[in-house]
Amino acid sequence: MERILRSPFHSLSRAVDMLCLNLGETVKRHFELPRPEGRDREVPSYSVHLQTPWRFVRKGKVLLASGDVYEPFAPDRVGEDWEYDLVGRPAVESSRFDVLSASLSRQMAGSTVTSCQVSPLGDLTLEFSNGVRFEAFTAGSLKCEMWRLVDYLTGEQLVTFEE
């Protein structure tokens, strides 16, 4: 994980309920899928993919957390059939994550990773130069994948608790 030290914050995104915490400079890479001939894409140098509880904290306040994916931003404006996994909707129909992550990304712009710690249990803590701390927690007793670091520079993937 030393490789991500001093990496600038790049962006936040999600694939359904998986957080993609993107770090580093933008690089161009060739991907063979989804088409047989592949395609070139611009991606961050590193992406941490998480499917475990996580949160961004500053000065004792939670700025954004994994549970925000499942909550509507404007609960009084959506019906009982609201679905968290649809993206690209107007803010009043979106999840709290989709709205708040855009604001947090603006706050994180220009910050860099100053500290990275992984506990023996697989918990991940990243400190950023702007005082924001990212925390991810192992939420189960079984040893299974909690998160992975995708290194687009080398093509390697570091998987926690890969069996």
XYZ file of C-alpha atoms in Angstrom:
163
model
C 0.000 0.000 0.000
C 3.057 2.233 0.159
C 2.555 2.882 -3.543
C -0.446 5.127 -2.918
C 1.316 7.441 -0.450
C 1.399 11.010 -1.747
C -1.145 10.082 -4.442
C -3.598 12.874 -5.135
C -7.307 12.302 -4.638
C -8.820 11.666 -8.082
C -12.551 10.922 -7.714
C -15.297 8.846 -6.111
C -17.686 6.583 -7.955
C -19.770 3.504 -7.357
C -20.795 0.341 -9.152
C -24.160 -0.482 -7.570
C -23.062 -0.482 -3.877
C -19.309 -0.937 -4.369
C -17.300 2.213 -3.650
C -14.482 3.096 -6.044
C -12.061 5.446 -4.282
C -9.827 6.679 -7.093
C -6.334 8.036 -6.470
C -3.395 9.257 -8.525
C -3.005 10.892 -11.888
C -5.100 10.009 -14.918
C -3.461 7.416 -17.169
C -4.536 5.861 -20.470
C -4.935 2.074 -20.489
C -6.162 -0.483 -22.997
C -8.953 -2.794 -21.842
C -9.777 -5.898 -23.846
C -13.376 -6.058 -22.697
C -16.280 -5.490 -23.257
C -15.645 -5.779 -26.988
C -13.297 -8.304 -28.604
C -11.089 -5.522 -30.014
C -11.034 -3.706 -26.669
C -10.832 0.012 -26.110
C -8.585 2.670 -24.590
C -9.831 4.456 -21.488
C -8.543 7.120 -19.170
C -8.467 5.856 -15.578
C -6.881 6.901 -12.275
C -3.513 5.384 -11.396
C -5.121 3.501 -8.487
C -8.625 2.535 -7.457
C -9.660 1.011 -4.144
C -12.832 -1.061 -4.611
C -14.754 -1.626 -1.371
C -17.742 -3.751 -0.464
C -17.413 -3.388 3.292
C -18.563 -0.585 5.596
C -16.605 2.643 5.092
C -16.783 6.340 5.934
C -15.076 9.685 5.331
C -14.550 11.664 8.565
C -13.290 15.163 9.364
C -13.142 16.775 12.812
C -15.343 14.083 14.367
C -18.083 14.407 11.744
C -19.030 11.746 9.190
C -19.044 13.402 5.760
C -20.104 10.378 3.706
C -20.592 6.702 4.580
C -21.447 3.399 2.937
C -25.029 3.484 4.256
C -25.685 6.672 2.240
C -25.886 4.541 -0.916
C -29.165 3.023 0.330
C -30.889 6.233 1.440
C -32.727 8.668 -0.840
C -31.372 12.225 -0.798
C -34.899 13.644 -0.564
C -37.001 10.898 1.066
C -40.173 13.017 0.956
C -39.847 13.338 -2.853
C -39.592 9.629 -3.768
C -42.110 6.811 -3.613
C -41.980 3.455 -1.902
C -40.624 1.910 -5.110
C -37.415 4.001 -4.946
C -34.322 1.997 -5.918
C -30.809 2.854 -4.734
C -28.977 1.264 -7.652
C -30.143 3.669 -10.366
C -27.704 6.483 -11.124
C -27.893 9.612 -13.248
C -31.187 10.887 -11.841
C -31.937 14.423 -10.649
C -30.677 15.051 -7.093
C -34.142 14.813 -5.502
C -34.485 11.268 -6.894
C -30.903 10.151 -6.200
C -29.268 8.472 -3.218
C -27.540 10.500 -0.515
C -24.264 9.016 -1.787
C -24.807 10.260 -5.336
C -25.450 13.819 -4.169
C -23.009 14.055 -1.248
C -20.123 12.332 -3.065
C -20.048 15.122 -5.654
C -19.678 17.715 -2.895
C -17.059 15.647 -1.064
C -15.092 15.182 -4.293
C -14.890 18.963 -4.667
C -13.662 19.244 -1.048
C -11.063 16.531 -1.669
C -9.678 18.122 -4.851
C -6.001 18.930 -4.422
C -5.538 16.724 -1.358
C -3.082 13.818 -1.231
C -2.750 10.601 0.764
C -0.408 11.302 3.699
C -0.835 8.024 5.603
C -2.061 4.526 4.789
C -2.631 1.781 7.355
C -4.007 -1.738 6.985
C -4.747 -3.619 10.193
C -4.241 -7.377 10.597
C -8.045 -7.640 10.374
C -8.088 -5.919 6.973
C -9.354 -2.531 8.166
C -8.080 0.274 5.935
C -7.361 3.850 7.044
C -6.198 6.618 4.718
C -5.324 10.103 5.958
C -5.497 12.978 3.466
C -3.612 16.269 3.527
C -6.865 18.239 3.959
C -7.644 16.569 7.313
C -10.147 14.048 5.953
C -9.729 10.448 7.096
C -11.122 7.471 5.175
C -11.929 4.372 7.225
C -13.046 0.935 6.013
C -13.985 -1.847 8.408
C -14.007 -5.615 8.225
C -17.647 -6.451 8.865
C -17.646 -10.233 9.083
C -15.860 -13.106 10.776
C -15.226 -15.050 7.578
C -12.019 -14.381 5.661
C -13.319 -13.182 2.303
C -12.537 -10.250 0.066
C -13.352 -6.945 1.729
C -11.596 -4.586 -0.655
C -8.965 -4.531 -3.354
C -6.431 -2.046 -4.657
C -6.371 -1.945 -8.448
C -3.042 -0.604 -9.720
C -3.637 0.568 -13.294
C 0.044 1.460 -13.681
C 1.220 -2.146 -13.319
C -2.013 -4.094 -13.860
C -1.682 -5.683 -10.405
C -4.486 -6.105 -7.905
C -3.919 -6.380 -4.169
C -6.869 -8.257 -2.666
C -7.460 -8.392 1.087
C -8.092 -11.897 2.340
C -7.994 -13.544 -1.059
C -8.424 -17.270 -0.412
